[in-house]
Coordinates of C-alpha atoms in Angstrom, one line a residue:
Chain A
M1 CA 22.7 -24.7 -29.6
S2 CA 20.6 -24.9 -32.7
L3 CA 17.5 -23.3 -33.9
S4 CA 14.5 -25.0 -35.5
I5 CA 12.3 -23.6 -38.1
D6 CA 9.5 -23.7 -35.5
D7 CA 11.5 -21.4 -33.3
V8 CA 11.8 -18.9 -36.1
K9 CA 8.1 -19.0 -36.7
K10 CA 7.4 -18.5 -33.0
V11 CA 9.7 -15.5 -32.7
A12 CA 8.1 -14.1 -35.8
R13 CA 4.6 -14.5 -34.3
L14 CA 5.7 -12.8 -31.0
A15 CA 7.1 -9.9 -33.0
R16 CA 3.9 -9.7 -35.1
L17 CA 5.9 -10.4 -38.3
A18 CA 4.2 -12.2 -41.1
V19 CA 6.8 -14.5 -42.7
T20 CA 6.4 -16.7 -45.8
E21 CA 7.8 -20.2 -45.8
Q22 CA 10.6 -18.9 -48.0
E23 CA 11.4 -16.0 -45.6
A24 CA 11.3 -18.4 -42.7
Q25 CA 13.9 -20.6 -44.4
T26 CA 16.1 -17.6 -45.2
A27 CA 15.8 -16.2 -41.6
H28 CA 16.5 -19.7 -40.3
A29 CA 19.8 -19.9 -42.2
Q30 CA 20.8 -16.3 -41.2
L31 CA 19.9 -16.8 -37.5
S32 CA 21.7 -20.1 -37.4
G33 CA 24.8 -18.3 -38.7
I34 CA 24.5 -16.0 -35.7
F35 CA 24.1 -18.9 -33.4
G36 CA 27.3 -20.3 -34.9
L37 CA 29.1 -17.1 -34.1
I38 CA 27.8 -17.2 -30.5
G39 CA 29.0 -20.8 -30.3
E40 CA 32.5 -19.6 -31.2
M41 CA 32.4 -16.8 -28.6
R42 CA 31.3 -19.2 -25.9
A43 CA 34.7 -20.9 -26.1
V44 CA 36.2 -17.8 -24.6
D45 CA 36.5 -17.7 -20.8
T46 CA 34.4 -14.8 -19.6
A47 CA 33.9 -15.8 -16.0
A48 CA 35.6 -12.7 -14.6
I49 CA 34.0 -10.2 -17.0
E50 CA 30.9 -8.2 -16.1
P51 CA 28.2 -8.4 -18.7
M52 CA 27.9 -5.3 -20.7
S53 CA 24.5 -3.6 -20.7
H54 CA 25.3 -0.8 -23.1
A55 CA 27.8 -0.2 -25.9
Q56 CA 28.9 3.1 -24.4
D57 CA 30.7 3.1 -21.1
V58 CA 28.8 6.1 -19.7
V59 CA 26.0 6.5 -17.2
Q60 CA 22.5 7.7 -17.4
R61 CA 21.9 11.4 -16.9
L62 CA 18.8 12.4 -15.0
R63 CA 16.3 15.2 -15.4
E64 CA 14.8 17.1 -12.5
D65 CA 11.2 16.2 -11.7
R66 CA 9.4 19.1 -13.4
V67 CA 6.5 19.3 -15.8
T68 CA 7.9 20.8 -19.0
E69 CA 5.4 19.5 -21.5
H70 CA 2.2 21.4 -22.2
D71 CA -1.0 20.0 -23.8
Q72 CA -0.6 19.6 -27.6
R73 CA -3.4 17.1 -28.0
E74 CA -4.9 19.0 -30.9
L75 CA -1.7 18.9 -32.9
F76 CA -0.9 15.3 -32.2
Q77 CA -4.5 14.2 -33.0
S78 CA -4.5 16.1 -36.3
V79 CA -2.4 13.2 -37.7
A80 CA -4.1 10.3 -36.0
P81 CA -6.2 8.1 -38.3
Q82 CA -9.3 8.2 -36.0
V83 CA -10.1 10.1 -32.8
E84 CA -13.2 10.6 -30.7
N85 CA -13.9 12.5 -27.4
G86 CA -10.1 13.1 -27.1
L87 CA -9.4 9.4 -27.4
Y88 CA -7.3 7.7 -30.1
L89 CA -9.4 5.0 -31.7
V90 CA -7.8 1.6 -32.6
P91 CA -9.1 -1.7 -33.8
Q92 CA -10.7 -3.5 -30.8
V93 CA -8.4 -5.7 -28.8
I94 CA -10.1 -7.9 -26.3
E95 CA -8.2 -10.5 -24.4
Chain B
M1 CA -2.0 -33.9 6.2
T2 CA -3.5 -30.4 5.7
W3 CA -3.2 -28.0 2.8
E4 CA -1.0 -25.0 3.2
I5 CA -1.6 -21.8 1.2
V6 CA 1.5 -20.0 -0.2
I7 CA 1.2 -16.4 -1.3
G8 CA 3.6 -13.9 -2.8
L9 CA 2.5 -10.4 -3.6
E10 CA 3.5 -8.0 -6.4
V11 CA 2.5 -4.4 -5.6
H12 CA 2.6 -1.6 -8.1
A13 CA 3.0 1.7 -6.2
Q14 CA 2.6 4.8 -8.3
L15 CA 5.4 7.2 -7.4
S16 CA 4.3 10.7 -6.4
T17 CA 6.4 12.6 -8.9
S18 CA 4.9 15.6 -10.7
S19 CA 6.2 14.5 -14.1
K20 CA 6.4 11.1 -15.8
I21 CA 9.3 8.7 -15.5
F22 CA 10.9 9.3 -18.9
C23 CA 9.5 12.7 -20.0
G24 CA 8.2 16.0 -18.7
A25 CA 4.5 15.4 -19.1
S26 CA 2.3 15.8 -16.0
T27 CA 1.1 12.8 -13.9
A28 CA -1.9 14.6 -12.4
F29 CA -4.9 12.4 -12.0
G30 CA -8.3 13.0 -13.8
A31 CA -7.2 15.2 -16.7
E32 CA -9.1 15.3 -20.0
P33 CA -8.1 12.3 -22.1
N34 CA -4.6 12.6 -23.8
T35 CA -4.0 16.1 -22.7
Q36 CA -1.0 14.7 -20.7
A37 CA 0.1 12.5 -23.5
D38 CA 3.2 14.2 -25.1
A39 CA 5.4 13.0 -27.9
V40 CA 7.2 10.5 -25.7
S41 CA 4.0 9.1 -24.2
L42 CA 2.7 8.6 -27.7
A43 CA 6.0 7.0 -28.9
L44 CA 6.3 9.3 -31.8
P45 CA 9.2 8.4 -34.0
G46 CA 12.6 9.8 -32.9
V47 CA 11.7 10.5 -29.3
L48 CA 14.1 9.4 -26.5
P49 CA 13.4 8.7 -22.8
V50 CA 15.2 10.8 -20.1
L51 CA 15.0 9.4 -16.6
N52 CA 13.3 11.4 -13.8
K53 CA 15.6 11.9 -10.8
G54 CA 12.6 12.2 -8.5
A55 CA 11.5 8.6 -9.4
V56 CA 14.9 7.2 -8.7
E57 CA 15.1 9.1 -5.4
R58 CA 11.8 7.6 -4.3
A59 CA 13.1 4.1 -5.1
I60 CA 16.1 4.8 -3.0
R61 CA 13.9 6.0 -0.1
F62 CA 12.0 2.7 -0.3
G63 CA 15.2 0.7 -0.4
L64 CA 16.5 2.4 2.7
A65 CA 13.2 2.1 4.6
T66 CA 13.2 -1.7 4.0
G67 CA 16.8 -2.3 4.8
A68 CA 17.3 -3.4 1.2
Y69 CA 20.3 -3.6 -1.2
I70 CA 20.4 -0.5 -3.3
A71 CA 22.1 -1.3 -6.6
P72 CA 25.0 1.0 -7.3
R73 CA 24.3 0.2 -10.9
S74 CA 21.0 -0.9 -12.4
V75 CA 19.7 -1.4 -15.9
F76 CA 16.5 -0.6 -17.8
A77 CA 15.1 -3.3 -20.1
R78 CA 12.4 -3.5 -22.7
K79 CA 9.6 -5.9 -22.0
N80 CA 8.0 -6.5 -25.3
Y81 CA 4.3 -6.9 -25.9
F82 CA 1.8 -5.6 -28.3
Y83 CA -1.1 -3.8 -26.9
P84 CA -2.4 -0.4 -27.9
D85 CA -2.2 1.1 -24.4
L86 CA 1.6 1.0 -24.8
P87 CA 2.2 2.4 -28.3
K88 CA 6.0 1.7 -28.3
G89 CA 5.3 -2.0 -28.4
Y90 CA 7.2 -2.5 -25.2
Q91 CA 7.2 -1.3 -21.6
I92 CA 10.4 0.1 -20.1
S93 CA 11.1 -1.9 -17.0
Q94 CA 14.0 -3.5 -15.2
F95 CA 14.8 -7.1 -15.4
D96 CA 18.0 -8.8 -14.1
L97 CA 19.5 -5.7 -12.5
P98 CA 16.7 -4.0 -10.5
V99 CA 17.3 -0.8 -8.5
V100 CA 16.4 -2.4 -5.1
G101 CA 16.9 -6.0 -3.9
N102 CA 16.6 -8.1 -0.8
G103 CA 14.6 -6.0 1.7
Q104 CA 12.3 -7.0 4.4
L105 CA 9.1 -5.8 6.1
V106 CA 7.9 -6.7 9.6
I107 CA 4.1 -7.2 9.7
Q108 CA 1.6 -7.6 12.6
V109 CA -1.0 -10.1 11.8
P110 CA -4.1 -9.3 13.9
A111 CA -5.8 -11.9 16.2
Q112 CA -8.5 -14.0 14.6
G113 CA -11.0 -16.1 16.5
N114 CA -8.9 -18.2 18.9
S115 CA -5.5 -17.5 17.3
P116 CA -3.6 -14.6 18.9
A117 CA -2.0 -11.7 17.0
Y118 CA 1.6 -12.3 15.9
E119 CA 4.5 -10.7 14.2
K120 CA 6.2 -11.9 11.0
T121 CA 9.0 -10.8 8.7
V122 CA 8.2 -10.9 5.0
C123 CA 11.2 -10.8 2.7
L124 CA 11.2 -8.6 -0.4
T125 CA 12.8 -10.1 -3.4
R126 CA 13.2 -6.9 -5.3
A127 CA 11.7 -3.5 -6.3
H128 CA 12.1 -2.1 -9.7
L129 CA 11.3 1.1 -11.6
E130 CA 9.0 0.9 -14.6
E131 CA 6.5 2.9 -16.6
D132 CA 2.7 2.5 -16.4
A133 CA 0.6 1.8 -19.5
G134 CA -2.3 3.9 -20.8
K135 CA -6.0 3.0 -20.5
S136 CA -8.1 1.2 -23.0
L137 CA -11.8 2.0 -23.1
H138 CA -14.0 -0.7 -24.5
E139 CA -17.2 1.2 -24.6
D140 CA -19.0 1.7 -27.8
F141 CA -16.8 3.4 -30.3
H142 CA -18.3 1.8 -33.4
G143 CA -16.6 -1.4 -32.6
M144 CA -13.3 0.3 -32.0
T145 CA -11.3 0.7 -28.7
G146 CA -10.6 4.2 -27.3
I147 CA -7.1 4.9 -26.0
D148 CA -6.2 7.4 -23.3
L149 CA -2.4 7.7 -22.9
N150 CA -2.4 10.2 -20.0
R151 CA -1.3 7.4 -17.6
A152 CA 1.3 6.0 -20.0
G153 CA 4.7 6.7 -18.6
T154 CA 3.6 7.3 -15.0
P155 CA 6.4 6.0 -12.7
L156 CA 5.7 2.8 -10.9
L157 CA 7.8 1.0 -8.3
E158 CA 6.9 -2.7 -8.6
I159 CA 7.6 -4.3 -5.2
V160 CA 7.9 -8.1 -5.3
S161 CA 7.7 -10.2 -2.1
E162 CA 9.0 -13.7 -1.6
P163 CA 6.3 -16.4 -1.3
D164 CA 6.4 -15.9 2.5
M165 CA 2.7 -15.5 3.3
R166 CA 0.6 -18.4 4.5
S167 CA -2.9 -17.0 4.7
A168 CA -5.1 -14.2 3.3
A169 CA -4.8 -12.5 6.7
E170 CA -1.0 -12.4 6.4
A171 CA -1.2 -11.1 2.8
V172 CA -3.6 -8.4 3.9
A173 CA -1.4 -7.4 6.8
Y174 CA 1.6 -7.3 4.5
A175 CA -0.3 -5.1 1.9
K176 CA -1.5 -2.8 4.6
T177 CA 2.0 -2.4 6.2
L178 CA 3.5 -1.7 2.8
H179 CA 0.7 0.8 2.0
S180 CA 1.3 2.6 5.2
L181 CA 5.1 2.6 4.6
V182 CA 5.0 4.1 1.1
R183 CA 2.8 6.9 2.4
W184 CA 4.9 7.3 5.5
I185 CA 8.1 7.9 3.5
G186 CA 6.2 10.1 1.0
I187 CA 6.8 8.1 -2.2
C188 CA 3.2 7.2 -3.1
D189 CA -0.2 8.8 -2.2
G190 CA -1.6 5.3 -1.7
N191 CA -5.0 6.2 -3.3
M192 CA -6.3 2.8 -4.2
Q193 CA -9.5 4.1 -6.0
E194 CA -7.3 6.0 -8.4
G195 CA -5.0 3.0 -8.9
S196 CA -2.0 4.4 -7.1
F197 CA -1.5 1.1 -5.2
R198 CA -2.4 -2.1 -6.9
C199 CA -1.8 -5.7 -5.8
D200 CA -1.3 -8.9 -7.8
A201 CA -1.3 -12.0 -5.7
N202 CA 0.5 -15.3 -6.6
V203 CA -1.4 -18.1 -4.9
S204 CA -0.6 -21.8 -4.8
V205 CA -1.4 -24.7 -2.4
H206 CA 0.5 -27.7 -1.3
K207 CA 0.7 -30.2 1.5
S208 CA 3.3 -29.1 4.1
G209 CA 6.6 -30.8 3.6
T210 CA 6.1 -31.2 -0.1
P211 CA 7.3 -28.9 -2.9
F212 CA 5.2 -25.7 -3.6
G213 CA 2.3 -26.2 -6.0
T214 CA 1.7 -24.5 -9.3
R215 CA 0.7 -20.9 -8.8
R216 CA -1.9 -18.7 -10.4
E217 CA -1.7 -15.0 -10.4
I218 CA -4.7 -12.8 -9.5
K219 CA -4.3 -9.5 -11.2
N220 CA -5.2 -5.9 -10.2
L221 CA -6.7 -6.1 -6.8
N222 CA -7.4 -2.6 -5.7
S223 CA -8.8 -3.0 -2.2
F224 CA -7.7 -4.9 0.8
R225 CA -11.1 -6.6 1.0
F226 CA -10.9 -7.8 -2.5
L227 CA -7.4 -9.1 -1.9
E228 CA -8.6 -11.2 1.0
Q229 CA -11.7 -12.4 -0.8
A230 CA -9.8 -13.3 -4.0
I231 CA -7.1 -15.2 -2.1
N232 CA -9.6 -17.2 0.0
Y233 CA -11.7 -18.1 -3.1
E234 CA -8.6 -19.0 -5.2
A235 CA -7.1 -21.2 -2.5
R236 CA -10.4 -23.0 -1.9
W237 CA -10.8 -23.5 -5.7
Q238 CA -7.3 -24.9 -6.0
I239 CA -7.7 -27.3 -3.1
E240 CA -11.1 -28.5 -4.4
T241 CA -9.6 -29.0 -7.9
L242 CA -6.7 -31.0 -6.6
E243 CA -8.8 -33.1 -4.2
S244 CA -11.1 -34.0 -7.0
G245 CA -8.1 -35.3 -9.0
G246 CA -7.5 -32.2 -11.2
T247 CA -4.3 -30.3 -11.8
I248 CA -3.5 -26.6 -11.6
R249 CA -2.1 -24.9 -14.7
Q250 CA -0.1 -21.7 -14.3
A251 CA -2.4 -18.9 -15.3
T252 CA -3.3 -15.3 -14.9
V253 CA -6.8 -14.8 -13.4
L254 CA -9.1 -11.9 -12.6
F255 CA -11.2 -11.4 -9.5
D256 CA -14.8 -10.5 -10.1
P257 CA -15.9 -8.6 -7.0
D258 CA -19.6 -8.9 -7.8
K259 CA -19.5 -12.7 -8.0
G260 CA -16.7 -13.0 -5.4
E261 CA -14.8 -15.4 -7.6
T262 CA -11.7 -15.6 -9.8
R263 CA -11.8 -16.5 -13.5
M264 CA -9.1 -17.3 -16.0
M265 CA -7.7 -14.4 -18.1
R266 CA -4.9 -16.1 -20.0
T267 CA -2.5 -19.0 -19.5
K268 CA 0.7 -17.5 -18.3
E269 CA 3.2 -16.5 -20.9
E270 CA 6.7 -17.7 -20.3
A271 CA 9.0 -15.0 -19.1
H272 CA 11.1 -15.2 -22.3
D273 CA 8.0 -14.5 -24.4
Y274 CA 8.5 -10.9 -23.3
R275 CA 11.9 -11.1 -24.9
Y276 CA 13.5 -8.7 -22.3
F277 CA 16.7 -7.1 -23.4
P278 CA 18.6 -4.0 -22.1
D279 CA 17.1 -0.8 -23.5
P280 CA 19.7 0.8 -25.8
D281 CA 18.0 4.2 -25.4
L282 CA 18.9 4.3 -21.7
L283 CA 22.3 4.0 -20.1
P284 CA 22.9 2.2 -16.9
L285 CA 21.6 4.0 -13.8
E286 CA 24.3 4.7 -11.2
I287 CA 23.5 5.5 -7.6
S288 CA 26.4 6.8 -5.6
E289 CA 27.0 6.1 -1.9
E290 CA 26.9 9.8 -1.4
W291 CA 23.4 10.2 -3.0
K292 CA 22.1 7.3 -0.9
E293 CA 23.4 9.0 2.3
R294 CA 21.8 12.4 1.3
V295 CA 18.5 10.6 0.8
R296 CA 18.9 8.7 4.1
A297 CA 19.3 12.1 6.0
T298 CA 15.8 13.1 4.8
L299 CA 14.0 9.9 5.9
P300 CA 11.6 10.3 8.8
E301 CA 11.7 8.0 11.8
L302 CA 10.2 4.8 10.4
P303 CA 6.9 3.3 11.7
Q304 CA 8.6 0.2 13.2
A305 CA 11.1 2.4 15.1
R306 CA 8.4 4.6 16.4
Q307 CA 6.3 1.6 17.5
A308 CA 9.3 0.2 19.4
R309 CA 9.9 3.6 21.0
Y310 CA 6.3 3.9 22.1
V311 CA 6.6 0.5 23.8
S312 CA 10.0 1.0 25.4
E313 CA 9.8 4.7 26.3
L314 CA 6.1 5.3 26.8
G315 CA 5.1 1.9 28.2
L316 CA 2.4 1.3 25.6
S317 CA 1.4 -2.2 24.5
V318 CA 2.7 -3.5 21.2
Y319 CA -0.9 -3.6 20.0
D320 CA -1.6 0.0 20.9
A321 CA 1.7 1.2 19.5
G322 CA 1.0 -0.7 16.3
I323 CA -2.4 1.1 15.8
L324 CA -0.8 4.5 16.6
T325 CA 1.9 4.0 14.0
A326 CA -0.4 2.6 11.3
S327 CA -0.2 6.0 9.6
R328 CA 2.2 8.9 10.0
E329 CA -0.7 11.3 10.5
M330 CA -2.0 9.2 13.4
A331 CA 1.5 8.9 15.0
D332 CA 2.1 12.7 14.6
F333 CA -1.3 13.5 16.1
F334 CA -0.6 11.2 19.1
E335 CA 2.8 12.9 19.7
A336 CA 1.4 16.4 19.4
A337 CA -1.4 15.6 21.9
L338 CA 1.1 14.0 24.3
N339 CA 3.2 17.0 24.1
E340 CA 0.3 19.0 25.7
A341 CA -0.2 16.4 28.4
P342 CA 3.2 14.9 29.0
G343 CA 3.4 11.7 30.9
H344 CA -0.1 10.5 30.0
A345 CA 0.7 8.3 27.0
K346 CA -1.6 5.5 27.9
M347 CA -4.6 7.8 28.4
C348 CA -3.8 9.6 25.2
A349 CA -3.5 6.3 23.3
N350 CA -6.8 5.1 24.8
W351 CA -8.7 8.2 23.7
L352 CA -7.2 8.1 20.2
I353 CA -7.8 4.4 19.7
G354 CA -11.2 4.5 21.4
E355 CA -13.4 7.5 21.3
I356 CA -11.7 9.5 18.5
S357 CA -11.3 6.5 16.1
A358 CA -14.9 5.5 16.7
Q359 CA -16.2 9.0 16.1
L360 CA -14.0 9.3 13.0
N361 CA -15.4 6.0 11.7
R362 CA -19.0 7.2 12.3
D363 CA -18.4 10.4 10.4
G364 CA -16.4 8.7 7.7
L365 CA -13.3 10.8 8.3
D366 CA -9.6 9.9 8.6
I367 CA -7.3 11.3 11.2
A368 CA -6.0 14.1 9.0
Q369 CA -9.6 15.5 8.8
C370 CA -10.2 15.1 12.6
P371 CA -12.3 18.1 13.8
I372 CA -10.3 18.1 17.1
T373 CA -6.7 19.3 17.1
P374 CA -4.0 17.5 19.1
Q375 CA -3.8 20.6 21.2
Q376 CA -7.5 20.5 22.1
L377 CA -7.2 16.8 23.0
G378 CA -4.1 17.4 25.0
G379 CA -5.8 20.2 26.9
M380 CA -8.7 17.9 27.9
L381 CA -6.3 15.0 28.9
K382 CA -4.5 17.4 31.2
R383 CA -7.8 18.1 33.1
I384 CA -8.7 14.4 33.3
A385 CA -5.2 13.7 34.7
D386 CA -5.3 16.3 37.4
N387 CA -8.8 15.2 38.4
T388 CA -10.5 18.4 37.4
I389 CA -13.1 16.4 35.4
S390 CA -14.4 12.8 35.8
N391 CA -14.6 10.4 32.8
S392 CA -18.2 11.3 32.3
G393 CA -17.3 14.9 32.4
A394 CA -14.6 14.3 29.9
K395 CA -17.0 12.7 27.5
E396 CA -19.2 15.8 27.7
V397 CA -16.1 18.0 27.1
F398 CA -15.1 15.8 24.1
R399 CA -18.6 16.0 22.5
T400 CA -18.6 19.7 22.9
I401 CA -15.2 20.2 21.3
W402 CA -16.1 17.8 18.5
T403 CA -19.3 19.6 17.5
E404 CA -18.7 23.2 18.6
G405 CA -14.9 23.5 19.0
G406 CA -13.4 25.4 21.9
E407 CA -10.8 24.7 24.6
A408 CA -11.4 22.2 27.5
D409 CA -10.8 24.7 30.3
A410 CA -13.4 27.1 28.9
I411 CA -16.0 24.3 28.4
I412 CA -15.5 22.9 31.9
E413 CA -16.0 26.4 33.3
A414 CA -19.1 27.2 31.1
K415 CA -20.8 23.8 31.7
G416 CA -19.8 23.6 35.4
L417 CA -18.2 20.2 34.9
K418 CA -15.5 20.6 37.5
Q419 CA -15.7 17.6 39.8
V420 CA -16.1 17.9 43.5
S421 CA -13.0 16.7 45.2
D422 CA -13.8 18.4 48.5
S423 CA -14.1 15.4 50.8
G424 CA -16.1 17.4 53.3
A425 CA -18.8 18.0 50.7
I426 CA -18.8 14.4 49.6
E427 CA -19.1 13.2 53.2
V428 CA -22.2 15.3 53.8
L429 CA -23.8 14.0 50.7
V430 CA -23.0 10.3 51.6
D431 CA -24.4 10.8 55.1
E432 CA -27.7 12.1 53.7
I433 CA -28.0 9.1 51.4
I434 CA -27.3 6.6 54.2
A435 CA -29.9 8.3 56.4
A436 CA -32.5 8.3 53.7
N437 CA -32.0 4.6 52.8
A438 CA -31.8 2.8 56.1
D439 CA -33.3 -0.4 54.8
K440 CA -30.9 -0.8 51.9
V441 CA -28.0 0.0 54.3
A442 CA -29.1 -2.8 56.5
E443 CA -29.3 -5.2 53.6
Y444 CA -25.8 -4.1 52.5
R445 CA -24.4 -4.6 55.9
S446 CA -26.0 -8.1 56.1
G447 CA -23.8 -9.1 53.1
K448 CA -25.6 -7.9 50.0
D449 CA -22.4 -6.3 48.5
K450 CA -24.1 -5.8 45.1
L451 CA -26.0 -2.8 46.6
F452 CA -22.7 -0.8 46.6
G453 CA -23.4 0.2 43.0
F454 CA -26.8 1.4 43.9
F455 CA -25.3 3.8 46.5
V456 CA -22.7 5.0 44.1
G457 CA -25.5 5.8 41.6
L458 CA -27.4 7.8 44.2
A459 CA -24.4 9.7 45.3
M460 CA -23.3 10.5 41.7
K461 CA -26.8 11.7 41.0
A462 CA -26.9 13.9 44.1
S463 CA -23.6 15.5 43.1
K464 CA -24.9 15.9 39.5
G465 CA -22.1 13.7 38.3
K466 CA -19.4 15.9 39.6
A467 CA -18.1 13.9 42.6
N468 CA -14.6 12.6 42.2
P469 CA -15.4 8.9 41.7
A470 CA -12.3 7.5 43.5
Q471 CA -12.9 9.7 46.5
L472 CA -16.6 8.9 46.5
N473 CA -16.0 5.2 46.4
E474 CA -13.6 5.5 49.3
I475 CA -15.9 7.6 51.5
L476 CA -19.0 5.5 50.7
K477 CA -17.2 2.2 51.5
R478 CA -16.0 3.5 54.8
K479 CA -19.3 5.0 55.9
L480 CA -21.4 2.0 54.7
A481 CA -19.1 -0.3 56.7
G482 CA -20.5 1.6 59.7

């Protein structure tokens, strides 16, 4: 498996990262190194091994369904760049 | 060869928990903007999600009710996209290991024109837990967008069907059955105006015997009527496009209810554009056999089982039983009324499906708001069954209970509605009518059978509507025969 410079740019765009040509080249080299490592690992037979979904072998603890948070809008909005009528204002995004 | 329409539905059912899926903020509808947006809903740095047991339990209930596989171990994943209504930059959802898989739902598709009603089983691919996004308000905020994050983090169960439906009618029947089921098992309030039950429809067309066509997804249909209109419009549009030599591109479209048409929202992103990966903030969710069994013990008898029981034990038609089990409130009302008038299931069903449903419709009420209690209905049914009142008398009793309340027996007494079942009295009355209408009697006897109704009318009028109709018919027929 290999990665093209276009793949790197596409992933950067999806992650909303602005990368220069130089940075794209660097990232390309680094990511390709990771792909190399993955290639090596692929040689190992993992057919009987269940994929790991978390680094720790423990399970999720659950909370009871109870409302425990009270309204702190004023506090939270005191650090927001712009608010109006209780709403957070952000640059317009129209699809 | 004719075109075949292929439909699969994705339904987002908002789970009826009091708190959000990953934090203790309230999920109550209609609060002032952002008063239910806590640090987790706002994605402030350093916060961590903690899963709500109530949300998981509702997913288990759904899995059990649809005979599905309930995963002993499932995993939450991040679905990455940038949009201000989800300030984390991703939605917590489930991807390759959902909590529920492989269920099924039996639907009744109503008769249409010449085609009779039929039953069909729709397979459910999966149902997974995820969080809802907030709301963007694009009104005039000096060229900015207003964000309300009260809804962000509300628990949703996304229920995905196989592409098993072949018409808008089937899709609507499926959506209605699912809607009734989630309310029946108490996991979702089903309020479509408030967005508690939203449908996305995947629609494609192909010629039968050939591979499925390319699908387009119609987003956010929040009424059964729009669902039907949108699918019919979309299918027609795809067929016309293909027949005029065009091609269909995979896309997401919106339905405009005012114009009655669908329009393109965006071309479909590829699944990997969301760059799903297991959320390191959440550990795998384990559901033990024992927990599953505890939940199973709290499930009510399901609509399909009740429908079957009404048919086999009470002798109702599949159609009637289907209407009575369309909601749990309706089915419970029916059983409570029947409890008052045991053995008269058919009559009870007829009144509920006929007079009561019609009256509820006229008054814009649903069965839970019915002004008549099951006990009042049952009390009246008992008096119809033992011939104390005729059908016309019953209508009068019904109207009185509906508008003024009261018990059937007292109303029958007060209004003098008790029908005359004394055959001596009816005979006297019939004799008088025959004597007073000698010419018509002669006509009847010379073969003009239609006049029978005329005599019944006269006799009923003479008895002020109180004569027992069956008895009257029998006596009249005998006496007229001479």
